[in-house]
Amino acid sequence: MRKASITRKTAETEISVEINLDGTGQYDNETGVGFFDHMLDQLSRHALIDMTVRATGDTHIDDHHTVEDTGIALGQALVAALGDKMGIRRYGHFALAMDDTQVSTALDLSARPFLVWNVDFPSAKIGTFDTELVREFFQALSTHGGITLHVDRIHGINSHHIAEAAFKSVARALRMAVETDPRTAGALPSTKGKL
């Protein structure tokens, strides 16, 4: 029921996204950017959101447009799948430990996008992947998904672990926020009457 499909085509990229908020974390992601695919797999698995992503982009230049535009399309799909947001928990938070790293996420599906990003990486690259693109992805997801998103690296020394912990932490917080709350009887989680 809470499903969405989005296709986004520009002169730089062509992205298609399918999500099911009530899934089991099944994923099939192919963006042409190997490390990014691995991160999207983590996002799907730990949010329990079924996700299929297909992306082609100008990766002969760099991975920036592909990563950012995928974040845009996923954010748009999230908004479409959530619909009127009746009965959702709305808020989510998760502190995730991964080896040397801990990343904490708090988010609100508020329709008021805002990103607070306190995540530094000790290296500029993870393999061939630019670490600055992790923030670019979450900025796009936050903006187009209408998410107030706060992500904080508590500690960490390995860039791969930091990136992966960020994706997993956001995923676990998102899982909490999109869940339906049996106590609300389908009511909107706001006193404003609209989210």
N, CA, C and O of each residue as an XYZ file, in Angstrom:
780
protein
N       0.829     -1.195      0.000
C       0.000      0.000      0.000
C       0.868      1.251      0.000
O       0.605      2.183     -0.760
N       1.887      1.285      0.833
C       2.743      2.475      0.916
C       3.954      2.265      0.010
O       5.072      2.020      0.462
N       3.683      2.372     -1.270
C       4.700      2.145     -2.297
C       4.781      3.370     -3.193
O       3.839      4.157     -3.283
N       5.938      3.518     -3.864
C       6.080      4.612     -4.823
C       7.147      4.264     -5.839
O       8.094      3.531     -5.552
N       6.971      4.806     -7.035
C       7.956      4.701     -8.107
C       8.222      6.103     -8.631
O       7.289      6.863     -8.893
N       9.484      6.440     -8.781
C       9.886      7.760     -9.271
C      10.916      7.568    -10.383
O      11.830      6.753    -10.261
N      10.759      8.317    -11.454
C      11.774      8.368    -12.503
C      12.207      9.818    -12.664
O      11.379     10.723    -12.765
N      13.500     10.017    -12.684
C      14.057     11.368    -12.818
C      15.102     11.329    -13.925
O      16.045     10.539    -13.877
N      14.923     12.192    -14.922
C      15.859     12.229    -16.039
C      16.318     13.656    -16.265
O      15.505     14.572    -16.395
N      17.643     13.835    -16.311
C      18.233     15.130    -16.619
C      19.292     14.910    -17.694
O      19.483     13.791    -18.173
N      19.966     15.971    -18.062
C      21.057     15.856    -19.033
C      22.253     15.114    -18.438
O      23.145     14.678    -19.166
N      22.265     14.972    -17.093
C      23.412     14.354    -16.413
C      23.155     12.932    -15.928
O      24.072     12.113    -15.871
N      21.892     12.642    -15.577
C      21.573     11.330    -15.004
C      20.186     10.862    -15.425
O      19.334     11.647    -15.842
N      19.994      9.553    -15.299
C      18.652      8.971    -15.401
C      18.496      7.986    -14.248
O      19.221      6.996    -14.144
N      17.529      8.290    -13.386
C      17.345      7.526    -12.153
C      15.936      6.978    -12.102
O      14.980      7.692    -12.405
N      15.793      5.710    -11.720
C      14.473      5.165    -11.390
C      14.559      4.513    -10.010
O      15.520      3.816     -9.684
N      13.526      4.766     -9.219
C      13.482      4.292     -7.838
C      12.124      3.678     -7.581
O      11.097      4.249     -7.949
N      12.114      2.517     -6.948
C      10.883      1.907     -6.450
C      11.094      1.568     -4.985
O      12.095      0.954     -4.617
N      10.135      1.976     -4.142
C      10.243      1.640     -2.720
C       8.921      1.115     -2.190
O       7.848      1.435     -2.703
N       9.027      0.300     -1.147
C       7.879     -0.203     -0.400
C       8.207     -0.031      1.074
O       9.068     -0.729      1.611
N       7.512      0.909      1.733
C       7.806      1.216      3.126
C       7.478      0.061      4.061
O       8.008     -0.012      5.170
N       6.612     -0.838      3.621
C       6.195     -1.965      4.463
C       6.853     -3.257      4.011
O       6.253     -4.330      4.072
N       8.088     -3.140      3.558
C       8.810     -4.302      3.054
C       9.596     -5.010      4.137
O       9.337     -4.856      5.331
N      10.555     -5.782      3.688
C      11.403     -6.558      4.604
C      12.882     -6.233      4.417
O      13.752     -6.921      4.952
N      13.158     -5.174      3.651
C      14.552     -4.788      3.425
C      15.177     -5.478      2.238
O      16.394     -5.653      2.191
N      14.349     -5.879      1.261
C      14.876     -6.465      0.036
C      15.392     -5.342     -0.864
O      14.760     -4.293     -0.983
N      16.541     -5.571     -1.493
C      17.139     -4.498     -2.297
C      17.717     -5.032     -3.593
O      18.109     -6.194     -3.703
N      17.755     -4.135     -4.570
C      18.348     -4.427     -5.876
C      18.797     -3.082     -6.445
O      18.056     -2.433     -7.183
N      19.998     -2.677     -6.099
C      20.481     -1.337     -6.408
C      21.685     -1.375     -7.335
O      22.687     -2.029     -7.045
N      21.576     -0.667     -8.452
C      22.667     -0.590     -9.421
C      22.773      0.848     -9.914
O      21.951      1.310    -10.705
N      23.796      1.544     -9.435
C      23.991      2.944     -9.817
C      25.247      3.168    -10.646
O      25.475      4.270    -11.145
N      26.059      2.134    -10.797
C      27.341      2.305    -11.461
C      28.424      2.808    -10.527
O      29.563      3.013    -10.947
N      28.078      3.008     -9.259
C      29.036      3.465     -8.239
C      29.031      2.408     -7.139
O      28.130      2.377     -6.302
N      30.033      1.552     -7.149
C      30.042      0.361     -6.305
C      29.859      0.621     -4.821
O      29.014     -0.007     -4.184
N      30.636      1.534     -4.263
C      30.523      1.801     -2.828
C      29.145      2.365     -2.485
O      28.567      2.028     -1.451
N      28.631      3.218     -3.354
C      27.311      3.805     -3.138
C      26.233      2.728     -3.166
O      25.310      2.765     -2.353
N      26.330      1.778     -4.078
C      25.386      0.656     -4.101
C      25.395     -0.075     -2.761
O      24.342     -0.433     -2.234
N      26.585     -0.290     -2.218
C      26.731     -0.966     -0.928
C      26.022     -0.174      0.170
O      25.389     -0.760      1.048
N      26.125      1.151      0.123
C      25.467      1.990      1.122
C      23.942      1.976      0.951
O      23.209      1.938      1.939
N      23.468      2.007     -0.289
C      22.025      1.929     -0.524
C      21.464      0.590     -0.054
O      20.352      0.529      0.471
N      22.234     -0.481     -0.242
C      21.825     -1.796      0.262
C      21.644     -1.743      1.780
O      20.680     -2.293      2.313
N      22.575     -1.078      2.474
C      22.483     -0.947      3.931
C      21.252     -0.133      4.323
O      20.547     -0.476      5.272
N      21.002      0.942      3.588
C      19.837      1.788      3.863
C      18.550      0.976      3.764
O      17.686      1.061      4.637
N      18.426      0.192      2.703
C      17.247     -0.634      2.500
C      17.103     -1.690      3.588
O      16.047     -1.815      4.208
N      18.166     -2.442      3.811
C      18.115     -3.556      4.761
C      17.768     -3.096      6.170
O      16.947     -3.716      6.846
N      18.391     -2.012      6.612
C      18.217     -1.593      8.006
C      16.985     -0.729      8.218
O      16.524     -0.596      9.352
N      16.439     -0.138      7.162
C      15.168      0.584      7.271
C      13.976     -0.344      7.060
O      12.836      0.045      7.312
N      14.230     -1.567      6.599
C      13.179     -2.516      6.204
C      12.292     -1.919      5.119
O      11.082     -2.142      5.088
N      12.919     -1.157      4.233
C      12.238     -0.588      3.081
C      12.738     -1.326      1.847
O      13.924     -1.268      1.522
N      11.831     -2.021      1.157
C      12.231     -2.659     -0.101
C      12.596     -1.560     -1.086
O      11.881     -0.565     -1.209
N      13.711     -1.742     -1.788
C      14.229     -0.672     -2.627
C      14.880     -1.226     -3.884
O      15.729     -2.116     -3.822
N      14.473     -0.691     -5.015
C      15.133     -0.973     -6.282
C      15.540      0.357     -6.892
O      14.704      1.233     -7.109
N      16.829      0.501     -7.167
C      17.359      1.727     -7.752
C      18.146      1.374     -9.004
O      18.990      0.479     -8.984
N      17.872      2.066    -10.069
C      18.657      1.979    -11.294
C      19.099      3.390    -11.650
O      18.277      4.303    -11.731
N      20.380      3.563    -11.861
C      20.894      4.885    -12.191
C      21.985      4.772    -13.238
O      22.844      3.893    -13.172
N      21.936      5.663    -14.192
C      23.046      5.871    -15.114
C      23.353      7.355    -15.079
O      22.452      8.193    -15.040
N      24.631      7.661    -15.095
C      25.006      9.065    -14.993
C      26.363      9.330    -15.594
O      27.020      8.436    -16.128
N      26.764     10.569    -15.494
C      28.031     11.013    -16.088
C      29.208     10.703    -15.159
O      29.962     11.591    -14.762
N      29.339      9.422    -14.828
C      30.407      9.010    -13.915
C      31.792      9.122    -14.549
O      32.798      8.992    -13.852
N      31.859      9.363    -15.869
C      33.156      9.630    -16.489
C      33.695     10.985    -16.024
O      34.894     11.247    -16.118
N      32.798     11.847    -15.519
C      33.224     13.114    -14.922
C      33.563     12.869    -13.457
O      34.709     13.028    -13.036
N      32.554     12.481    -12.691
C      32.724     11.983    -11.324
C      31.381     11.404    -10.885
O      30.451     11.307    -11.686
N      31.283     11.018     -9.602
C      30.075     10.340     -9.120
C      29.050     11.307     -8.536
O      27.973     10.883     -8.117
N      29.368     12.589     -8.504
C      28.555     13.562     -7.782
C      27.097     13.576     -8.240
O      26.190     13.436     -7.419
N      26.865     13.744     -9.537
C      25.493     13.876    -10.022
C      24.677     12.609     -9.780
O      23.497     12.686     -9.437
N      25.294     11.456     -9.955
C      24.588     10.192     -9.744
C      24.161     10.044     -8.290
O      23.025      9.663     -8.007
N      25.068     10.345     -7.371
C      24.761     10.205     -5.944
C      23.704     11.218     -5.522
O      22.729     10.859     -4.862
N      23.889     12.470     -5.896
C      22.947     13.507     -5.501
C      21.554     13.259     -6.094
O      20.550     13.365     -5.389
N      21.499     12.934     -7.373
C      20.204     12.744     -8.017
C      19.483     11.505     -7.507
O      18.252     11.463     -7.499
N      20.232     10.504     -7.085
C      19.603      9.347     -6.445
C      18.975      9.762     -5.125
O      17.877      9.313     -4.796
N      19.657     10.614     -4.362
C      19.083     11.138     -3.122
C      17.813     11.923     -3.371
O      16.848     11.816     -2.615
N      17.815     12.723     -4.447
C      16.614     13.485     -4.816
C      15.451     12.534     -5.113
O      14.352     12.708     -4.587
N      15.699     11.534     -5.954
C      14.641     10.601     -6.350
C      14.140      9.780     -5.163
O      12.940      9.537     -5.043
N      15.041      9.354     -4.291
C      14.615      8.600     -3.109
C      13.782      9.465     -2.180
O      12.793      8.998     -1.614
N      14.174     10.726     -2.018
C      13.383     11.636     -1.198
C      11.991     11.823     -1.760
O      11.013     11.807     -1.012
N      11.885     12.000     -3.070
C      10.581     12.154     -3.714
C       9.737     10.892     -3.571
O       8.527     10.970     -3.358
N      10.370      9.741     -3.686
C       9.647      8.471     -3.521
C       9.143      8.324     -2.089
O       8.032      7.843     -1.870
N       9.941      8.730     -1.127
C       9.539      8.652      0.276
C       8.293      9.501      0.530
O       7.353      9.048      1.183
N       8.287     10.726      0.018
C       7.130     11.612      0.174
C       5.888     10.974     -0.453
O       4.816     10.968      0.152
N       6.036     10.442     -1.660
C       4.902      9.826     -2.350
C       4.378      8.609     -1.591
O       3.167      8.428     -1.471
N       5.276      7.782     -1.081
C       4.866      6.568     -0.374
C       4.208      6.882      0.970
O       3.304      6.164      1.398
N       4.652      7.943      1.633
C       4.081      8.307      2.931
C       2.692      8.910      2.802
O       1.897      8.839      3.739
N       2.391      9.503      1.655
C       1.062     10.083      1.463
C       0.758     11.153      2.487
O       1.553     12.072      2.681
N      -0.404     11.042      3.155
C      -0.819     12.069      4.120
C      -0.180     11.886      5.501
O      -0.407     12.696      6.400
N       0.605     10.842      5.671
C       1.350     10.555      6.904
C       0.463     10.206      8.095
O       0.918     10.232      9.239
N      -0.772      9.886      7.837
C      -1.667      9.514      8.933
C      -1.159      8.245      9.618
O      -0.856      7.249      8.960
N      -1.073      8.297     10.927
C      -0.752      7.123     11.723
C       0.710      6.768     11.853
O       1.042      5.796     12.532
N       1.617      7.541     11.212
C       3.041      7.201     11.335
C       3.593      7.700     12.675
O       3.002      8.559     13.329
N       4.724      7.145     13.057
C       5.373      7.599     14.291
C       6.018      8.978     14.120
O       6.119      9.739     15.082
N       6.446      9.294     12.918
C       6.986     10.594     12.511
C       8.435     10.801     12.940
O       9.250     11.226     12.122
N       8.777     10.521     14.174
C      10.125     10.750     14.692
C      10.907      9.439     14.754
O      10.338      8.363     14.941
N      12.217      9.555     14.593
C      13.078      8.397     14.753
C      14.449      8.814     15.243
O      14.907      9.926     14.980
N      15.091      7.919     15.950
C      16.456      8.188     16.424
C      17.179      6.862     16.593
O      16.573      5.839     16.909
N      18.480      6.902     16.377
C      19.256      5.674     16.553
C      20.734      6.015     16.689
O      21.285      6.765     15.883
N      21.363      5.465     17.703
C      22.812      5.555     17.869
C      23.393      4.210     17.467
O      23.095      3.193     18.094
N      24.216      4.194     16.433
C      24.718      2.945     15.878
C      26.224      2.821     16.076
O      26.991      3.716     15.722
N      26.624      1.702     16.643
C      28.045      1.394     16.825
C      28.495      0.442     15.733
O      27.815     -0.539     15.431
N      29.641      0.734     15.144
C      30.250     -0.161     14.162
C      31.759     -0.124     14.368
O      32.434      0.816     13.948
N      32.272     -1.151     15.014
C      33.706     -1.237     15.304
C      34.189      0.023     16.015
O      33.763      0.290     17.139
N      35.068      0.804     15.386
C      35.650      2.005     16.005
C      34.714      3.199     16.008
O      35.026      4.230     16.604
N      33.570      3.072     15.348
C      32.729      4.220     15.016
C      31.385      4.173     15.723
O      30.799      3.105     15.907
N      30.906      5.347     16.117
C      29.531      5.494     16.549
C      28.944      6.731     15.854
O      29.531      7.813     15.884
N      27.781      6.548     15.233
C      27.058      7.646     14.590
C      25.651      7.671     15.148
O      24.994      6.637     15.261
N      25.192      8.870     15.495
C      23.867      9.061     16.059
C      23.009      9.867     15.086
O      23.463     10.861     14.520
N      21.768      9.428     14.899
C      20.817     10.106     14.019
C      19.532     10.400     14.772
O      19.032      9.562     15.523
N      19.004     11.597     14.565
C      17.646     11.944     14.998
C      16.967     12.598     13.811
O      17.557     13.447     13.143
N      15.721     12.206     13.544
C      15.031     12.774     12.388
C      13.542     12.945     12.658
O      12.959     12.315     13.541
N      12.956     13.830     11.853
C      11.545     14.157     11.927
C      11.018     14.251     10.499
O      11.547     15.014      9.690
N       9.985     13.485     10.188
C       9.361     13.542      8.869
C       8.372     14.715      8.850
O       7.162     14.526      8.724
N       8.906     15.896      8.974
C       8.163     17.115      9.284
C       7.672     17.870      8.064
O       6.827     18.756      8.194
N       8.180     17.542      6.874
C       7.990     18.333      5.653
C       8.733     19.661      5.753
O       8.506     20.559      4.941
N       9.613     19.795      6.734
C      10.466     20.980      6.870
C      11.927     20.507      6.769
O      12.556     20.211      7.785
N      12.449     20.439      5.566
C      13.792     19.885      5.399
C      14.861     20.745      6.050
O      14.888     21.967      5.908
N      15.744     20.057      6.771
C      16.893     20.726      7.375
C      17.915     19.648      7.701
O      17.585     18.638      8.324
N      19.137     19.861      7.284
C      20.203     18.898      7.567
C      21.217     19.509      8.510
O      21.773     20.575      8.244
N      21.451     18.821      9.612
C      22.576     19.127     10.498
C      23.543     17.960     10.350
O      23.204     16.823     10.680
N      24.736     18.236      9.858
C      25.691     17.184      9.497
C      27.005     17.410     10.250
O      27.811     18.259      9.869
N      27.205     16.660     11.295
C      28.442     16.736     12.068
C      29.211     15.424     11.891
O      29.444     14.685     12.847
N      29.592     15.161     10.654
C      30.297     13.925     10.317
C      31.538     14.287      9.517
O      31.441     14.747      8.379
N      32.688     14.080     10.109
C      33.962     14.314      9.432
C      34.590     12.973      9.077
O      34.430     11.980      9.787
N      35.306     12.972      7.960
C      36.006     11.770      7.508
C      37.510     12.013      7.557
O      37.974     13.084      7.167
N      38.278     11.032      8.031
C      39.731     11.206      8.069
C      40.398     11.117      6.708
O      41.558     11.502      6.564
N      39.681     10.615      5.702
C      40.262     10.525      4.359
C      39.281     11.110      3.355
O      38.075     11.141      3.597
N      39.806     11.572      2.228
C      38.979     12.185      1.188
C      38.279     11.147      0.331
O      37.296     11.458     -0.342
N      38.777      9.908      0.348
C      38.204      8.859     -0.495
C      38.083      7.547      0.261
O      38.856      7.256      1.175
N      37.088      6.761     -0.146
C      36.962      5.360      0.251
C      37.083      4.590     -1.052
O      36.125      4.521     -1.822
N      38.227      4.020     -1.303
C      38.505      3.479     -2.633
C      38.533      4.626     -3.613
O      39.364      5.527     -3.493
N      37.626      4.607     -4.594
C      37.535      5.712     -5.553
C      36.373      6.658     -5.233
O      36.139      7.619     -5.966
N      35.650      6.393     -4.146
C      34.454      7.160     -3.787
C      34.830      8.363     -2.943
O      35.532      8.225     -1.942
N      34.366      9.551     -3.342
C      34.628     10.774     -2.586
C      33.764     10.799     -1.330
O      32.539     10.725     -1.421
N      34.389     10.901     -0.164
C      33.631     10.873      1.093
C      32.690     12.065      1.231
O      31.684     11.967      1.934
N      32.987     13.181      0.585
C      32.096     14.342      0.671
C      30.723     14.057      0.054
O      29.759     14.772      0.325
N      30.635     13.015     -0.774
C      29.362     12.680     -1.412
C      28.366     12.054     -0.439
O      27.169     12.014     -0.724
N      28.842     11.569      0.700
C      27.916     11.032      1.695
C      26.996     12.155      2.168
O      25.780     11.979      2.253
N      27.586     13.309      2.476
C      26.764     14.454      2.873
C      25.851     14.901      1.733
O      24.687     15.230      1.965
N      26.361     14.915      0.520
C      25.549     15.345     -0.619
C      24.304     14.473     -0.778
O      23.219     14.971     -1.079
N      24.475     13.168     -0.572
C      23.327     12.265     -0.653
C      22.289     12.613      0.404
O      21.103     12.741      0.097
N      22.733     12.767      1.647
C      21.781     13.024      2.716
C      21.173     14.425      2.623
O      20.035     14.634      3.045
N      21.918     15.380      2.077
C      21.329     16.703      1.837
C      20.177     16.597      0.840
O      19.112     17.178      1.049
N      20.395     15.853     -0.242
C      19.347     15.675     -1.256
C      18.157     14.901     -0.692
O      17.007     15.262     -0.941
N      18.429     13.842      0.064
C      17.358     13.044      0.666
C      16.538     13.888      1.634
O      15.309     13.827      1.623
N      17.206     14.670      2.465
C      16.531     15.530      3.426
C      15.674     16.576      2.731
O      14.509     16.764      3.080
N      16.250     17.253      1.751
C      15.545     18.328      1.056
C      14.310     17.826      0.335
O      13.231     18.404      0.469
N      14.460     16.759     -0.426
C      13.358     16.280     -1.269
C      12.439     15.309     -0.544
O      11.338     15.024     -1.015
N      12.889     14.796      0.610
C      12.027     13.948      1.432
C      11.324     14.715      2.537
O      10.528     14.142      3.281
N      11.613     16.022      2.656
C      10.992     16.828      3.703
C      11.372     16.359      5.098
O      10.526     16.282      5.989
N      12.658     16.045      5.282
C      13.128     15.462      6.538
C      14.000     16.459      7.290
O      14.951     17.007      6.733
N      13.673     16.690      8.552
C      14.615     17.335      9.459
C      15.558     16.221      9.913
O      15.136     15.279     10.583
N      16.833     16.332      9.547
C      17.771     15.224      9.723
C      19.041     15.713     10.407
O      19.746     16.580      9.892
N      19.318     15.145     11.570
C      20.531     15.469     12.324
C      21.388     14.204     12.406
O      20.940     13.175     12.912
N      22.608     14.290     11.911
C      23.522     13.144     11.926
C      24.832     13.587     12.569
O      25.447     14.561     12.133
N      25.254     12.869     13.605
C      26.454     13.232     14.356
C      27.392     12.042     14.487
O      26.993     10.966     14.932
N      28.652     12.249     14.090
C      29.687     11.248     14.376
C      30.157     11.475     15.804
O      30.732     12.516     16.120
N      29.910     10.503     16.655
C      30.364     10.597     18.039
C      31.866     10.338     18.097
O      32.612     11.070     18.748
N      32.292      9.288     17.408
C      33.713      9.008     17.219
C      33.879      8.022     16.071
O      32.914      7.409     15.615
N      35.108      7.881     15.615
C      35.400      6.977     14.512
C      36.700      7.352     13.839
O      37.037      8.531     13.727
N      37.438      6.334     13.385
C      38.739      6.595     12.758
C      38.853      6.001     11.357
O      39.803      6.301     10.634
N      37.901      5.166     10.970
C      37.948      4.516      9.666
C      36.837      5.079      8.784
O      35.661      4.996      9.138
N      37.204      5.650      7.639
C      36.223      6.329      6.787
C      35.118      5.398      6.299
O      33.953      5.795      6.251
N      35.468      4.169      5.938
C      34.446      3.210      5.497
C      33.442      2.964      6.613
O      32.234      2.966      6.376
N      33.931      2.755      7.819
C      33.050      2.504      8.951
C      32.165      3.716      9.243
O      30.984      3.566      9.557
N      32.730      4.902      9.142
C      31.964      6.119      9.415
C      30.826      6.268      8.408
O      29.688      6.536      8.793
N      31.125      6.098      7.133
C      30.084      6.202      6.102
C      29.010      5.142      6.310
O      27.817      5.442      6.262
N      29.426      3.922      6.536
C      28.461      2.834      6.684
C      27.609      3.015      7.935
O      26.405      2.755      7.919
N      28.244      3.463      9.022
C      27.487      3.711     10.247
C      26.478      4.832     10.049
O      25.386      4.782     10.615
N      26.823      5.839      9.259
C      25.888      6.928      8.973
C      24.669      6.404      8.224
O      23.536      6.713      8.594
N      24.890      5.617      7.179
C      23.768      5.071      6.418
C      22.906      4.148      7.282
O      21.678      4.204      7.213
N      23.537      3.308      8.086
C      22.781      2.381      8.928
C      22.020      3.115     10.021
O      20.881      2.761     10.328
N      22.634      4.128     10.606
C      21.979      4.889     11.655
C      20.766      5.638     11.121
O      19.703      5.631     11.742
N      20.926      6.285      9.964
C      19.785      6.962      9.333
C      18.700      5.948      8.995
O      17.514      6.213      9.192
N      19.106      4.786      8.487
C      18.136      3.752      8.123
C      17.314      3.309      9.323
O      16.092      3.192      9.235
N      17.980      3.063     10.440
C      17.268      2.594     11.630
C      16.330      3.662     12.176
O      15.234      3.343     12.638
N      16.748      4.935     12.128
C      15.878      6.033     12.555
C      14.690      6.179     11.606
O      13.565      6.421     12.042
N      14.945      6.033     10.316
C      13.879      6.133      9.318
C      12.873      4.996      9.488
O      11.665      5.200      9.367
N      13.382      3.803      9.767
C      12.503      2.657     10.023
C      11.509      2.972     11.145
O      10.320      2.675     11.035
N      12.009      3.568     12.211
C      11.164      3.926     13.336
C      10.121      4.975     12.935
O       8.950      4.869     13.300
N      10.558      5.987     12.182
C       9.694      7.123     11.857
C       8.558      6.757     10.896
O       7.449      7.273     11.028
N       8.826      5.872      9.934
C       7.793      5.538      8.937
C       6.818      4.472      9.440
O       5.774      4.254      8.826
N       7.148      3.810     10.546
C       6.256      2.778     11.076
C       4.932      3.379     11.500
O       4.874      4.527     11.941
N       3.869      2.602     11.366
C       2.575      3.030     11.871
C       2.497      2.734     13.365
O       2.999      1.716     13.842
N       1.861      3.639     14.082
C       1.738      3.531     15.535
C       0.345      3.021     15.874
O      -0.635      3.726     15.632
N       0.227      1.814     16.429
C      -1.097      1.260     16.703
C      -1.888      2.065     17.740
O      -3.105      1.909     17.836
N      -1.229      2.905     18.501
C      -1.921      3.691     19.530
C      -2.598      4.935     18.969
O      -3.453      5.520     19.634
N      -2.229      5.353     17.748
C      -2.762      6.618     17.236
C      -4.049      6.458     16.441
O      -4.677      7.452     16.078
N      -4.447      5.233     16.167
C      -5.679      4.959     15.407
C      -5.714      5.739     14.097
O      -6.762      6.237     13.686
N      -4.557      5.838     13.450
C      -4.497      6.485     12.145
C      -4.525      7.995     12.190
O      -4.737      8.629     11.157
N      -4.319      8.595     13.352
C      -4.328     10.055     13.463
C      -3.008     10.642     12.972
O      -1.991      9.952     12.900
N      -3.047     11.912     12.642
C      -1.843     12.606     12.216
C      -1.012     12.966     13.445
O      -1.553     13.507     14.409
N       0.305     12.675     13.435
C       1.140     12.969     14.597
C       1.557     14.443     14.648
O       2.745     14.761     14.618
N       0.576     15.328     14.726
C       0.825     16.765     14.785
C      -0.413     17.471     15.301
O      -1.533     17.010     15.082
N      -0.214     18.599     15.992
C      -1.348     19.413     16.425
C      -1.727     20.450     15.375
O      -2.706     21.177     15.540
N      -0.943     20.519     14.283
C      -1.205     21.509     13.245
C      -2.290     21.093     12.266
O      -2.875     21.927     11.574
N      -2.551     19.798     12.217
C      -3.542     19.303     11.276
C      -2.977     18.934      9.921
O      -3.706     18.456      9.051
N      -1.684     19.151      9.735
C      -1.043     18.809      8.470
C       0.465     18.710      8.667
O       1.058     19.469      9.433
N       1.073     17.754      7.956
C       2.526     17.635      7.935
C       2.978     17.788      6.491
O       4.175     17.725      6.209
